[in-house]
Short mmCIF file of C-alpha atoms in Angstrom, two decimals:
data_model
loop_
_atom_site.label_atom_id
_atom_site.label_comp_id
_atom_site.label_asym_id
_atom_site.label_seq_id
_atom_site.Cartn_x
_atom_site.Cartn_y
_atom_site.Cartn_z
CA GLN A 1 -13.35 16.54 -5.27
CA SER A 2 -15.25 16.89 -8.27
CA ALA A 3 -13.80 15.87 -11.97
CA GLU A 4 -13.24 19.52 -12.45
CA GLU A 5 -11.22 19.90 -9.35
CA LEU A 6 -8.93 17.02 -9.85
CA PRO A 7 -5.27 17.82 -10.81
CA THR A 8 -4.34 17.14 -14.18
CA LYS A 9 -0.48 16.84 -13.62
CA PHE A 10 1.52 14.40 -11.01
CA ASP A 11 2.23 16.00 -8.08
CA PRO A 12 4.20 13.80 -5.80
CA VAL A 13 3.29 15.87 -2.91
CA VAL A 14 -0.73 15.15 -3.60
CA ILE A 15 0.24 11.54 -4.25
CA ALA A 16 1.99 11.04 -1.14
CA SER A 17 -0.50 12.47 1.09
CA ARG A 18 -3.24 10.27 -0.78
CA LEU A 19 -1.70 7.29 -0.11
CA ARG A 20 -0.89 8.45 3.37
CA ARG A 21 -4.42 8.85 3.86
CA MET A 22 -5.23 5.01 2.31
CA GLY A 23 -2.66 3.80 4.66
CA ASP A 24 -4.57 5.53 7.52
CA GLN A 25 -7.40 3.17 6.51
CA CYS A 26 -5.64 0.24 7.29
CA ASN A 27 -6.26 -0.67 11.06
CA MET A 28 -4.13 -3.92 11.08
CA ASP A 29 -2.03 -4.65 13.98
CA PHE A 30 1.00 -6.27 12.23
CA GLU A 31 2.72 -7.35 15.36
CA ASN A 32 -0.16 -9.73 16.05
CA VAL A 33 -0.78 -10.82 12.66
CA SER A 34 0.88 -14.67 11.57
CA SER A 35 2.59 -14.58 8.26
CA GLU A 36 6.02 -15.86 7.39
CA ALA A 37 6.51 -13.02 4.68
CA LEU A 38 5.50 -10.44 7.60
CA ALA A 39 7.78 -12.08 10.27
CA GLU A 40 10.59 -11.63 7.74
CA VAL A 41 9.75 -7.91 6.69
CA LEU A 42 9.33 -6.95 10.67
CA LYS A 43 12.76 -8.23 10.69
CA GLY A 44 14.30 -5.97 8.20
CA LYS A 45 14.19 -8.71 5.25
CA MET A 46 12.48 -5.93 2.65
CA GLU A 47 12.91 -8.39 -0.22
CA LYS A 48 9.75 -10.27 1.26
CA PHE A 49 7.73 -6.87 1.55
CA GLY A 50 5.63 -7.29 -1.72
CA SER A 51 4.97 -11.26 -0.68
CA ALA A 52 3.90 -9.68 2.62
CA VAL A 53 1.63 -7.22 1.56
CA GLU A 54 -0.02 -9.42 -0.90
CA THR A 55 -0.92 -11.92 1.73
CA LEU A 56 -2.13 -9.36 4.25
CA SER A 57 -4.33 -7.45 1.50
CA GLN A 58 -5.88 -10.96 0.91
CA SER A 59 -6.76 -11.70 4.30
CA TRP A 60 -8.09 -8.33 4.65
CA CYS A 61 -10.29 -8.42 1.64
CA ASP A 62 -11.59 -12.19 2.87
CA GLN A 63 -12.49 -10.67 6.45
CA ASN A 64 -14.14 -7.53 4.74
CA PRO A 65 -15.66 -8.79 1.60
CA GLU A 66 -16.92 -4.86 0.78
CA LEU A 67 -13.09 -4.23 0.07
CA VAL A 68 -12.12 -3.97 -3.44
CA TYR A 69 -8.77 -5.96 -3.52
CA GLU A 70 -6.55 -3.15 -5.22
CA ARG A 71 -7.42 -0.47 -2.72
CA ALA A 72 -6.89 -2.77 0.14
CA PHE A 73 -3.43 -3.50 -1.38
CA LEU A 74 -2.49 -0.09 -1.32
CA CYS A 75 -3.66 0.80 2.00
CA VAL A 76 -1.84 -2.28 3.40
CA SER A 77 1.28 -1.49 1.48
CA VAL A 78 1.24 2.15 2.99
CA LYS A 79 0.62 1.20 6.44
CA LEU A 80 2.65 -1.66 6.50
CA LEU A 81 5.97 0.51 5.06
CA MET A 82 5.10 3.48 7.81
CA HIS A 83 5.15 0.54 10.74
CA VAL A 84 8.22 -0.90 9.25
CA ILE A 85 10.02 2.43 9.12
CA LYS A 86 9.64 2.81 12.76
CA LYS A 87 11.30 -0.46 13.61
CA VAL A 88 13.64 -0.65 11.12
CA SER A 89 14.40 2.50 9.44
CA ALA A 90 17.60 1.67 7.96
CA MET A 91 16.33 -1.06 6.39
CA VAL A 92 13.58 0.81 4.38
CA GLN A 93 14.04 2.49 1.16
CA PRO A 94 10.82 4.27 -0.72
CA ILE A 95 11.67 2.03 -3.75
CA GLN A 96 10.12 -0.98 -1.92
CA LEU A 97 6.56 0.47 -1.93
CA ILE A 98 6.86 1.41 -5.75
CA LYS A 99 8.32 -2.17 -6.32
CA ALA A 100 5.29 -3.71 -4.52
CA ILE A 101 2.69 -1.65 -6.52
CA ASN A 102 4.24 -2.03 -9.80
CA GLY A 103 4.95 -5.47 -9.29
CA ASN A 104 1.02 -6.31 -8.86
CA SER A 105 -0.67 -6.11 -12.42
CA ARG A 106 -4.00 -5.85 -10.82
CA VAL A 107 -3.10 -2.80 -8.32
CA ARG A 108 -1.22 -1.32 -11.15
CA ASN A 109 -4.11 -2.14 -14.02
CA HIS A 110 -6.75 -0.58 -11.48
CA ILE A 111 -4.34 2.66 -11.32
CA GLU A 112 -3.82 3.11 -14.94
CA ALA A 113 -7.96 2.48 -15.36
CA CYS A 114 -8.48 5.27 -12.61
CA GLY A 115 -6.51 7.66 -15.07
CA GLY A 116 -3.59 7.05 -13.19
CA TRP A 117 -2.38 8.62 -9.70
CA VAL A 118 -3.24 11.92 -10.70
CA ARG A 119 -7.05 10.69 -10.61
CA MET A 120 -6.30 8.02 -7.77
#
């Protein structure tokens, strides 16, 4: 989209769609990744969600230096949340994604620098 076509109002449906597309870009197989925090999340211990996303994002960036950390974090967080919903949906609340994003100052600052969710 060009700058003229970008929305000016926060539309959660548009934001969710963009986040889903970002999550689709993550090709991690969470079942074959070794991470203590991830193992806890996969068992339904969602308090470790932010920590697992941080570890996985950094690992993905280390393997793919062309990746921007903040974008990797968003992609991994959405992909992991979707994966966990399939495994232990009763333990998952959308607030966990919000907490993970807002709890990471680098990602939060990146979103703000881009002009907020409307411009992401």
